[in-house]
PDB file of C-alpha atoms in Angstrom:
ATOM      1  CA  MET Z 193       0.000   0.000   0.000  1.00  0.00           C
ATOM      2  CA  LYS Z 194       1.234   3.455  -0.950  1.00  0.00           C
ATOM      3  CA  ILE Z 195       1.413   5.978   1.867  1.00  0.00           C
ATOM      4  CA  SER Z 196       0.662   9.661   1.295  1.00  0.00           C
ATOM      5  CA  ILE Z 197       1.377  12.248   3.971  1.00  0.00           C
ATOM      6  CA  VAL Z 198      -0.632  15.470   4.024  1.00  0.00           C
ATOM      7  CA  LEU Z 199       0.363  18.550   6.027  1.00  0.00           C
ATOM      8  CA  PRO Z 200      -2.011  21.527   6.052  1.00  0.00           C
ATOM      9  CA  ALA Z 201       0.090  24.654   6.623  1.00  0.00           C
ATOM     10  CA  LYS Z 202      -0.582  28.332   7.148  1.00  0.00           C
ATOM     11  CA  ASN Z 203       2.414  30.523   7.954  1.00  0.00           C
ATOM     12  CA  GLU Z 204       4.491  27.599   9.248  1.00  0.00           C
ATOM     13  CA  SER Z 205       7.836  28.514   7.667  1.00  0.00           C
ATOM     14  CA  ALA Z 206       9.589  28.278  11.044  1.00  0.00           C
ATOM     15  CA  ALA Z 207       8.719  24.622  11.579  1.00  0.00           C
ATOM     16  CA  ILE Z 208       7.795  22.966   8.303  1.00  0.00           C
ATOM     17  CA  GLY Z 209      11.332  22.424   7.007  1.00  0.00           C
ATOM     18  CA  GLN Z 210      12.340  20.492  10.121  1.00  0.00           C
ATOM     19  CA  THR Z 211       9.101  18.476  10.067  1.00  0.00           C
ATOM     20  CA  LEU Z 212       9.549  17.485   6.412  1.00  0.00           C
ATOM     21  CA  ALA Z 213      13.171  16.478   6.989  1.00  0.00           C
ATOM     22  CA  GLN Z 214      12.125  14.151   9.819  1.00  0.00           C
ATOM     23  CA  ILE Z 215       9.406  12.587   7.649  1.00  0.00           C
ATOM     24  CA  GLN Z 216      11.802  11.971   4.773  1.00  0.00           C
ATOM     25  CA  GLN Z 217      14.256  10.221   7.090  1.00  0.00           C
ATOM     26  CA  LEU Z 218      11.644   7.511   7.640  1.00  0.00           C
ATOM     27  CA  GLN Z 219      11.655   6.639   3.916  1.00  0.00           C
ATOM     28  CA  LEU Z 220       8.149   5.223   3.969  1.00  0.00           C
ATOM     29  CA  ALA Z 221       6.095   7.896   2.187  1.00  0.00           C
ATOM     30  CA  HIS Z 222       5.092   7.525  -1.446  1.00  0.00           C
ATOM     31  CA  GLU Z 223       4.474  11.270  -1.505  1.00  0.00           C
ATOM     32  CA  ILE Z 224       4.451  14.231   0.885  1.00  0.00           C
ATOM     33  CA  ILE Z 225       1.918  16.938   0.113  1.00  0.00           C
ATOM     34  CA  VAL Z 226       1.869  20.322   1.825  1.00  0.00           C
ATOM     35  CA  VAL Z 227      -1.363  22.250   1.394  1.00  0.00           C
ATOM     36  CA  ASN Z 228      -0.365  25.888   1.668  1.00  0.00           C
ATOM     37  CA  ASP Z 229      -3.502  27.581   2.992  1.00  0.00           C
ATOM     38  CA  GLY Z 230      -2.924  31.137   1.822  1.00  0.00           C
ATOM     39  CA  SER Z 231       0.322  31.660   3.754  1.00  0.00           C
ATOM     40  CA  THR Z 232       1.834  35.135   3.760  1.00  0.00           C
ATOM     41  CA  ASP Z 233       5.315  33.970   4.785  1.00  0.00           C
ATOM     42  CA  GLN Z 234       7.844  31.613   3.123  1.00  0.00           C
ATOM     43  CA  THR Z 235       5.943  28.388   3.868  1.00  0.00           C
ATOM     44  CA  LYS Z 236       5.585  27.469   0.183  1.00  0.00           C
ATOM     45  CA  GLN Z 237       9.249  28.092  -0.657  1.00  0.00           C
ATOM     46  CA  VAL Z 238      10.556  26.232   2.409  1.00  0.00           C
ATOM     47  CA  ALA Z 239       8.320  23.216   1.705  1.00  0.00           C
ATOM     48  CA  GLU Z 240       9.334  23.028  -1.942  1.00  0.00           C
ATOM     49  CA  THR Z 241      13.012  23.309  -1.042  1.00  0.00           C
ATOM     50  CA  ALA Z 242      12.545  20.426   1.422  1.00  0.00           C
ATOM     51  CA  GLY Z 243      11.203  18.255  -1.413  1.00  0.00           C
ATOM     52  CA  ALA Z 244       7.454  18.261  -0.754  1.00  0.00           C
ATOM     53  CA  LYS Z 245       4.747  18.723  -3.367  1.00  0.00           C
ATOM     54  CA  VAL Z 246       2.963  21.981  -2.560  1.00  0.00           C
ATOM     55  CA  VAL Z 247      -0.664  22.742  -3.392  1.00  0.00           C
ATOM     56  CA  THR Z 248      -1.521  26.380  -2.703  1.00  0.00           C
ATOM     57  CA  HIS Z 249      -4.846  27.984  -1.860  1.00  0.00           C
ATOM     58  CA  PRO Z 250      -5.027  31.530  -3.261  1.00  0.00           C
ATOM     59  CA  TYR Z 251      -6.418  32.657   0.111  1.00  0.00           C
ATOM     60  CA  SER Z 252      -6.909  31.056   3.527  1.00  0.00           C
ATOM     61  CA  LYS Z 253      -9.885  28.677   3.451  1.00  0.00           C
ATOM     62  CA  GLY Z 254      -9.369  26.930   6.784  1.00  0.00           C
ATOM     63  CA  ASN Z 255      -7.729  23.796   8.139  1.00  0.00           C
ATOM     64  CA  GLY Z 256     -10.587  21.523   7.065  1.00  0.00           C
ATOM     65  CA  ALA Z 257     -10.522  22.906   3.528  1.00  0.00           C
ATOM     66  CA  ALA Z 258      -6.773  22.181   3.366  1.00  0.00           C
ATOM     67  CA  ILE Z 259      -7.423  18.612   4.512  1.00  0.00           C
ATOM     68  CA  LYS Z 260     -10.024  18.146   1.774  1.00  0.00           C
ATOM     69  CA  THR Z 261      -7.656  19.523  -0.859  1.00  0.00           C
ATOM     70  CA  GLY Z 262      -4.967  17.124   0.317  1.00  0.00           C
ATOM     71  CA  ALA Z 263      -7.352  14.151   0.256  1.00  0.00           C
ATOM     72  CA  ARG Z 264      -8.366  14.955  -3.324  1.00  0.00           C
ATOM     73  CA  THR Z 265      -4.737  15.388  -4.423  1.00  0.00           C
ATOM     74  CA  VAL Z 266      -3.096  12.265  -2.982  1.00  0.00           C
ATOM     75  CA  THR Z 267      -2.575   9.088  -4.993  1.00  0.00           C
ATOM     76  CA  GLY Z 268      -1.764   6.765  -2.079  1.00  0.00           C
ATOM     77  CA  ASP Z 269      -3.924   4.071  -0.500  1.00  0.00           C
ATOM     78  CA  ILE Z 270      -3.290   5.369   3.032  1.00  0.00           C
ATOM     79  CA  ILE Z 271      -3.306   9.031   4.055  1.00  0.00           C
ATOM     80  CA  VAL Z 272      -1.460  10.292   7.121  1.00  0.00           C
ATOM     81  CA  PHE Z 273      -2.621  13.715   8.267  1.00  0.00           C
ATOM     82  CA  MET Z 274      -0.387  15.640  10.639  1.00  0.00           C
ATOM     83  CA  ASP Z 275       0.351  19.225  11.659  1.00  0.00           C
ATOM     84  CA  ALA Z 276       3.235  21.141  10.137  1.00  0.00           C
ATOM     85  CA  ASP Z 277       3.980  23.119  13.299  1.00  0.00           C
ATOM     86  CA  GLY Z 278       6.187  20.576  15.064  1.00  0.00           C
ATOM     87  CA  GLN Z 279       3.558  19.257  17.498  1.00  0.00           C
ATOM     88  CA  HIS Z 280       3.429  15.788  15.959  1.00  0.00           C
ATOM     89  CA  ASP Z 281       6.452  13.497  15.974  1.00  0.00           C
ATOM     90  CA  PRO Z 282       6.988  11.794  12.579  1.00  0.00           C
ATOM     91  CA  GLN Z 283       8.516   8.847  14.458  1.00  0.00           C
ATOM     92  CA  ASP Z 284       4.954   7.926  15.465  1.00  0.00           C
ATOM     93  CA  ILE Z 285       3.851   7.452  11.846  1.00  0.00           C
ATOM     94  CA  PRO Z 286       4.981   3.776  11.584  1.00  0.00           C
ATOM     95  CA  ARG Z 287       2.909   2.958  14.682  1.00  0.00           C
ATOM     96  CA  LEU Z 288      -0.210   4.396  13.038  1.00  0.00           C
ATOM     97  CA  ILE Z 289       0.487   2.562   9.777  1.00  0.00           C
ATOM     98  CA  GLU Z 290       0.944  -0.711  11.669  1.00  0.00           C
ATOM     99  CA  LYS Z 291      -2.632  -0.469  12.949  1.00  0.00           C
ATOM    100  CA  ILE Z 292      -3.931   0.166   9.427  1.00  0.00           C
ATOM    101  CA  GLU Z 293      -2.114  -2.948   8.256  1.00  0.00           C
ATOM    102  CA  GLN Z 294      -3.849  -4.881  11.027  1.00  0.00           C
ATOM    103  CA  GLY Z 295      -7.204  -4.058   9.440  1.00  0.00           C
ATOM    104  CA  TYR Z 296      -8.303  -0.771  10.991  1.00  0.00           C
ATOM    105  CA  ASP Z 297      -9.783   1.947   8.781  1.00  0.00           C
ATOM    106  CA  LEU Z 298      -8.947   4.980  10.929  1.00  0.00           C
ATOM    107  CA  VAL Z 299      -6.099   5.273  13.438  1.00  0.00           C
ATOM    108  CA  VAL Z 300      -5.938   8.374  15.629  1.00  0.00           C
ATOM    109  CA  GLY Z 301      -2.904   9.580  17.568  1.00  0.00           C
ATOM    110  CA  ALA Z 302      -4.363  10.025  21.057  1.00  0.00           C
ATOM    111  CA  ARG Z 303      -2.597  12.775  23.000  1.00  0.00           C
ATOM    112  CA  GLN Z 304      -1.600  11.746  26.496  1.00  0.00           C
ATOM    113  CA  LYS Z 305      -1.580  13.873  29.655  1.00  0.00           C
ATOM    114  CA  GLY Z 306       0.738  16.835  29.391  1.00  0.00           C
ATOM    115  CA  SER Z 307       0.126  17.247  25.661  1.00  0.00           C
ATOM    116  CA  GLN Z 308      -2.689  19.819  25.881  1.00  0.00           C
ATOM    117  CA  ALA Z 309      -1.893  23.400  24.925  1.00  0.00           C
ATOM    118  CA  SER Z 310      -3.865  24.804  27.895  1.00  0.00           C
ATOM    119  CA  VAL Z 311      -6.001  23.718  30.830  1.00  0.00           C
ATOM    120  CA  GLY Z 312      -9.137  25.052  29.134  1.00  0.00           C
ATOM    121  CA  ARG Z 313      -8.562  23.088  25.960  1.00  0.00           C
ATOM    122  CA  GLY Z 314      -7.740  19.997  28.004  1.00  0.00           C
ATOM    123  CA  ILE Z 315     -11.095  20.243  29.814  1.00  0.00           C
ATOM    124  CA  ALA Z 316     -12.938  20.849  26.544  1.00  0.00           C
ATOM    125  CA  ASN Z 317     -11.320  17.816  24.906  1.00  0.00           C
ATOM    126  CA  ALA Z 318     -12.216  15.651  27.906  1.00  0.00           C
ATOM    127  CA  LEU Z 319     -15.862  16.715  27.533  1.00  0.00           C
ATOM    128  CA  TYR Z 320     -15.763  15.980  23.792  1.00  0.00           C
ATOM    129  CA  ASN Z 321     -14.334  12.526  24.423  1.00  0.00           C
ATOM    130  CA  ASN Z 322     -16.885  11.643  27.104  1.00  0.00           C
ATOM    131  CA  LEU Z 323     -19.808  12.836  25.005  1.00  0.00           C
ATOM    132  CA  ALA Z 324     -18.561  10.956  21.944  1.00  0.00           C
ATOM    133  CA  THR Z 325     -18.091   7.828  24.059  1.00  0.00           C
ATOM    134  CA  TYR Z 326     -21.710   8.106  25.223  1.00  0.00           C
ATOM    135  CA  MET Z 327     -22.992   8.665  21.679  1.00  0.00           C
ATOM    136  CA  THR Z 328     -21.035   5.849  20.023  1.00  0.00           C
ATOM    137  CA  GLU Z 329     -20.904   3.421  22.974  1.00  0.00           C
ATOM    138  CA  GLN Z 330     -17.230   2.978  22.079  1.00  0.00           C
ATOM    139  CA  LYS Z 331     -14.240   4.298  24.027  1.00  0.00           C
ATOM    140  CA  VAL Z 332     -13.152   7.557  22.379  1.00  0.00           C
ATOM    141  CA  GLU Z 333      -9.680   8.513  23.595  1.00  0.00           C
ATOM    142  CA  ASP Z 334      -9.076  11.667  21.539  1.00  0.00           C
ATOM    143  CA  LEU Z 335     -11.806  13.070  19.340  1.00  0.00           C
ATOM    144  CA  THR Z 336     -10.027  16.214  18.158  1.00  0.00           C
ATOM    145  CA  SER Z 337      -6.495  15.018  17.396  1.00  0.00           C
ATOM    146  CA  GLY Z 338      -5.353  16.004  13.906  1.00  0.00           C
ATOM    147  CA  PHE Z 339      -2.656  13.321  13.768  1.00  0.00           C
ATOM    148  CA  ARG Z 340      -4.246  10.313  12.082  1.00  0.00           C
ATOM    149  CA  ALA Z 341      -3.870   7.630   9.424  1.00  0.00           C
ATOM    150  CA  VAL Z 342      -6.822   6.581   7.316  1.00  0.00           C
ATOM    151  CA  ARG Z 343      -7.725   4.498   4.287  1.00  0.00           C
ATOM    152  CA  ALA Z 344      -8.001   7.022   1.458  1.00  0.00           C
ATOM    153  CA  ASP Z 345     -11.060   5.547  -0.273  1.00  0.00           C
ATOM    154  CA  LYS Z 346     -13.090   5.489   2.940  1.00  0.00           C
ATOM    155  CA  PHE Z 347     -12.049   8.991   3.972  1.00  0.00           C
ATOM    156  CA  ARG Z 348     -13.157  10.426   0.633  1.00  0.00           C
ATOM    157  CA  GLU Z 349     -16.672   9.080   1.246  1.00  0.00           C
ATOM    158  CA  PHE Z 350     -17.155  11.788   3.875  1.00  0.00           C
ATOM    159  CA  LEU Z 351     -15.484  14.811   2.297  1.00  0.00           C
ATOM    160  CA  TYR Z 352     -18.869  16.454   1.735  1.00  0.00           C
ATOM    161  CA  LEU Z 353     -19.501  16.317   5.504  1.00  0.00           C
ATOM    162  CA  LEU Z 354     -16.232  17.921   6.565  1.00  0.00           C
ATOM    163  CA  PRO Z 355     -16.285  21.606   7.565  1.00  0.00           C
ATOM    164  CA  ASN Z 356     -13.675  24.045   6.293  1.00  0.00           C
ATOM    165  CA  GLY Z 357     -12.659  25.001   9.833  1.00  0.00           C
ATOM    166  CA  PHE Z 358     -10.810  23.258  12.655  1.00  0.00           C
ATOM    167  CA  SER Z 359     -13.439  20.643  13.585  1.00  0.00           C
ATOM    168  CA  TYR Z 360     -12.676  18.231  10.743  1.00  0.00           C
ATOM    169  CA  PRO Z 361     -11.180  15.592  13.145  1.00  0.00           C
ATOM    170  CA  THR Z 362     -14.424  15.483  15.140  1.00  0.00           C
ATOM    171  CA  THR Z 363     -16.568  15.184  12.033  1.00  0.00           C
ATOM    172  CA  SER Z 364     -14.492  12.492  10.353  1.00  0.00           C
ATOM    173  CA  THR Z 365     -14.170  10.371  13.498  1.00  0.00           C
ATOM    174  CA  MET Z 366     -17.916  10.401  14.184  1.00  0.00           C
ATOM    175  CA  ALA Z 367     -18.633   9.680  10.515  1.00  0.00           C
ATOM    176  CA  PHE Z 368     -16.409   6.583  10.629  1.00  0.00           C
ATOM    177  CA  PHE Z 369     -18.166   5.354  13.763  1.00  0.00           C
ATOM    178  CA  ARG Z 370     -21.584   5.956  12.200  1.00  0.00           C
ATOM    179  CA  ALA Z 371     -20.613   4.083   9.017  1.00  0.00           C
ATOM    180  CA  GLY Z 372     -19.450   1.085  11.035  1.00  0.00           C
ATOM    181  CA  TYR Z 373     -15.781   1.378  10.086  1.00  0.00           C
ATOM    182  CA  SER Z 374     -13.039   0.237  12.462  1.00  0.00           C
ATOM    183  CA  VAL Z 375     -11.445   2.984  14.570  1.00  0.00           C
ATOM    184  CA  THR Z 376      -8.564   2.664  17.020  1.00  0.00           C
ATOM    185  CA  TYR Z 377      -6.070   4.845  18.897  1.00  0.00           C
ATOM    186  CA  VAL Z 378      -2.312   4.992  19.353  1.00  0.00           C
ATOM    187  CA  PRO Z 379      -0.942   6.953  22.355  1.00  0.00           C
ATOM    188  CA  ILE Z 380       1.261   9.884  21.361  1.00  0.00           C
ATOM    189  CA  HIS Z 381       2.809  12.930  22.985  1.00  0.00           C
ATOM    190  CA  ALA Z 382       2.179  16.265  21.284  1.00  0.00           C
ATOM    191  CA  ALA Z 383       5.006  18.750  21.691  1.00  0.00           C
ATOM    192  CA  LYS Z 384       4.648  22.504  22.015  1.00  0.00           C
ATOM    193  CA  ARG Z 385       4.053  24.029  18.607  1.00  0.00           C
ATOM    194  CA  ILE Z 386       6.663  26.170  16.885  1.00  0.00           C
ATOM    195  CA  GLY Z 387       5.335  29.616  16.041  1.00  0.00           C
ATOM    196  CA  LYS Z 388       2.031  31.321  16.823  1.00  0.00           C
ATOM    197  CA  SER Z 389      -1.236  29.406  17.208  1.00  0.00           C
ATOM    198  CA  HIS Z 390      -4.084  30.178  14.797  1.00  0.00           C
ATOM    199  CA  ILE Z 391      -6.726  29.409  17.425  1.00  0.00           C
ATOM    200  CA  HIS Z 392      -8.443  32.282  19.238  1.00  0.00           C
ATOM    201  CA  PRO Z 393     -10.130  31.985  22.670  1.00  0.00           C
ATOM    202  CA  LEU Z 394     -13.426  33.645  21.636  1.00  0.00           C
ATOM    203  CA  LYS Z 395     -13.793  31.634  18.448  1.00  0.00           C
ATOM    204  CA  ASP Z 396     -12.711  28.548  20.367  1.00  0.00           C
ATOM    205  CA  GLY Z 397     -15.540  29.040  22.853  1.00  0.00           C
ATOM    206  CA  VAL Z 398     -18.144  29.302  20.105  1.00  0.00           C
ATOM    207  CA  ARG Z 399     -16.609  26.302  18.350  1.00  0.00           C
ATOM    208  CA  PHE Z 400     -16.898  24.304  21.585  1.00  0.00           C
ATOM    209  CA  PHE Z 401     -20.692  24.542  21.560  1.00  0.00           C
ATOM    210  CA  LEU Z 402     -20.905  23.918  17.820  1.00  0.00           C
ATOM    211  CA  ILE Z 403     -18.825  20.752  18.158  1.00  0.00           C
ATOM    212  CA  ILE Z 404     -21.045  19.530  21.009  1.00  0.00           C
ATOM    213  CA  PHE Z 405     -24.091  19.730  18.744  1.00  0.00           C
ATOM    214  CA  LYS Z 406     -22.187  18.364  15.772  1.00  0.00           C
ATOM    215  CA  ILE Z 407     -21.175  15.265  17.731  1.00  0.00           C
ATOM    216  CA  ALA Z 408     -24.849  14.573  18.377  1.00  0.00           C
ATOM    217  CA  THR Z 409     -26.145  15.281  14.889  1.00  0.00           C
ATOM    218  CA  LEU Z 410     -23.403  13.320  13.151  1.00  0.00           C
ATOM    219  CA  PHE Z 411     -24.020  10.117  15.025  1.00  0.00           C
ATOM    220  CA  SER Z 412     -27.401   9.707  16.708  1.00  0.00           C
ATOM    221  CA  PRO Z 413     -29.388  12.886  17.427  1.00  0.00           C
ATOM    222  CA  LEU Z 414     -32.066  10.974  19.329  1.00  0.00           C
ATOM    223  CA  LYS Z 415     -29.521   9.967  21.982  1.00  0.00           C
ATOM    224  CA  MET Z 416     -29.015  13.665  22.672  1.00  0.00           C
ATOM    225  CA  PHE Z 417     -32.632  14.833  22.404  1.00  0.00           C
ATOM    226  CA  LEU Z 418     -34.305  11.941  24.249  1.00  0.00           C
ATOM    227  CA  PRO Z 419     -32.747  12.572  27.716  1.00  0.00           C
ATOM    228  CA  ILE Z 420     -33.718  16.261  27.464  1.00  0.00           C
ATOM    229  CA  ALA Z 421     -37.276  15.313  26.504  1.00  0.00           C
ATOM    230  CA  ILE Z 422     -37.519  12.857  29.399  1.00  0.00           C
ATOM    231  CA  LEU Z 423     -36.166  15.467  31.829  1.00  0.00           C
ATOM    232  CA  LEU Z 424     -38.767  18.036  30.740  1.00  0.00           C
ATOM    233  CA  PHE Z 425     -41.522  15.414  30.983  1.00  0.00           C
ATOM    234  CA  MET Z 426     -40.465  14.513  34.532  1.00  0.00           C
ATOM    235  CA  ILE Z 427     -40.298  18.176  35.581  1.00  0.00           C
ATOM    236  CA  GLY Z 428     -43.736  18.763  34.057  1.00  0.00           C
ATOM    237  CA  THR Z 429     -45.148  15.757  35.890  1.00  0.00           C
ATOM    238  CA  GLY Z 430     -43.603  16.891  39.172  1.00  0.00           C
ATOM    239  CA  TRP Z 431     -44.963  20.401  38.749  1.00  0.00           C
ATOM    240  CA  TYR Z 432     -48.406  19.043  37.853  1.00  0.00           C
ATOM    241  CA  GLY Z 433     -48.393  16.872  40.972  1.00  0.00           C
ATOM    242  CA  TYR Z 434     -47.459  19.866  43.124  1.00  0.00           C
ATOM    243  CA  THR Z 435     -50.107  22.212  41.665  1.00  0.00           C
ATOM    244  CA  LEU Z 436     -52.766  19.491  41.819  1.00  0.00           C
ATOM    245  CA  TRP Z 437     -52.038  18.999  45.510  1.00  0.00           C
ATOM    246  CA  ASP Z 438     -51.682  22.708  46.288  1.00  0.00           C
ATOM    247  CA  ALA Z 439     -54.348  24.325  44.082  1.00  0.00           C
ATOM    248  CA  GLY Z 440     -56.246  21.393  42.601  1.00  0.00           C
ATOM    249  CA  ARG Z 441     -55.640  22.382  38.993  1.00  0.00           C
ATOM    250  CA  PHE Z 442     -53.528  21.802  35.869  1.00  0.00           C
ATOM    251  CA  THR Z 443     -51.402  24.893  35.160  1.00  0.00           C
ATOM    252  CA  ASN Z 444     -50.074  26.473  31.982  1.00  0.00           C
ATOM    253  CA  MET Z 445     -46.513  25.727  33.103  1.00  0.00           C
ATOM    254  CA  SER Z 446     -47.218  21.992  33.167  1.00  0.00           C
ATOM    255  CA  ALA Z 447     -48.757  22.232  29.691  1.00  0.00           C
ATOM    256  CA  LEU Z 448     -45.682  24.127  28.440  1.00  0.00           C
ATOM    257  CA  LEU Z 449     -43.281  21.544  29.881  1.00  0.00           C
ATOM    258  CA  TYR Z 450     -45.248  18.623  28.430  1.00  0.00           C
ATOM    259  CA  THR Z 451     -45.462  20.339  25.019  1.00  0.00           C
ATOM    260  CA  GLY Z 452     -41.738  21.123  25.050  1.00  0.00           C
ATOM    261  CA  SER Z 453     -40.955  17.514  25.926  1.00  0.00           C
ATOM    262  CA  ILE Z 454     -42.993  16.198  22.997  1.00  0.00           C
ATOM    263  CA  MET Z 455     -41.543  18.749  20.550  1.00  0.00           C
ATOM    264  CA  ILE Z 456     -37.937  17.972  21.512  1.00  0.00           C
ATOM    265  CA  PHE Z 457     -38.580  14.238  21.179  1.00  0.00           C
ATOM    266  CA  LEU Z 458     -40.094  14.726  17.715  1.00  0.00           C
ATOM    267  CA  MET Z 459     -37.130  16.935  16.691  1.00  0.00           C
ATOM    268  CA  GLY Z 460     -34.756  14.169  17.722  1.00  0.00           C
ATOM    269  CA  LEU Z 461     -36.791  11.579  15.838  1.00  0.00           C
ATOM    270  CA  ILE Z 462     -36.793  13.625  12.631  1.00  0.00           C
ATOM    271  CA  SER Z 463     -33.084  14.437  12.998  1.00  0.00           C
ATOM    272  CA  GLU Z 464     -32.376  10.721  13.374  1.00  0.00           C
ATOM    273  CA  GLN Z 465     -34.010  10.032  10.006  1.00  0.00           C
ATOM    274  CA  VAL Z 466     -32.141  12.904   8.324  1.00  0.00           C
ATOM    275  CA  THR Z 467     -28.849  11.631   9.730  1.00  0.00           C
ATOM    276  CA  ALA Z 468     -29.571   8.159   8.364  1.00  0.00           C
ATOM    277  CA  LEU Z 469     -30.013   9.666   4.884  1.00  0.00           C
ATOM    278  CA  MET Z 470     -26.633  11.429   5.182  1.00  0.00           C
ATOM    279  CA  TYR Z 471     -24.903   8.066   5.449  1.00  0.00           C
ATOM    280  CA  LYS Z 472     -26.753   6.383   2.622  1.00  0.00           C
ATOM    281  CA  ASP Z 473     -24.343   4.103   0.736  1.00  0.00           C
ATOM    282  CA  SER Z 474     -23.642   5.658  -2.651  1.00  0.00           C
ATOM    283  CA  GLN Z 475     -21.977   2.566  -4.084  1.00  0.00           C
TER     284      GLN Z 475
END
């Protein structure tokens, strides 16, 4: 099987040369593709000098868009996605490939303790992992890691689902679980990045809530909506019992809670059917 390595890069001239040199020392890649996402520094020139094939976006489209461009460009059977900023150790690539050779379809480099960029992001990732574990009923060790190896043909099935922003790892992982493909994890340590991060706290906070809802809608929306509906129904029943005992009547609040419970359940049911259509086999 031919191995293609894809590195999305935006203004990573300080780190990308060293990263490419370490990859080439392994001598296992059929091709190394750097997707230059509208860089304004020397990223393109440094990558080309280091021997990589560079595909350039005329302007910055986002990390997910760079991943999709790389997936469409590669010719290998296996794609390894990794960051160009020095966080991911190329020496871990053979360990990911070994799992693919054992029959897995997606292998994710799971960051161990001490690898998180900040306490806040560490807490957020823990919440993502626990929610995804609940949704899939499979142990999810690292939902948002961008260091992963995947079978190219299966990954391309879900390109239309992937966002152009930073949440492509979440989307692709949940899509593989939903499709019934085999997913596993390899423990890695992510180093401190070289250069300035492109992630902003305010945007990160908004993205946190969007990813929470995306996890639900990509796998099984009813598993998210049903507990909320049951909770509202129980609160409505409790309130009705109290008002019946205290005033001997059925109040508008109880009616509102019961109606909300039914509406949320029906929303989850409809979303479940829509999600099933998203994963309809096109072959």
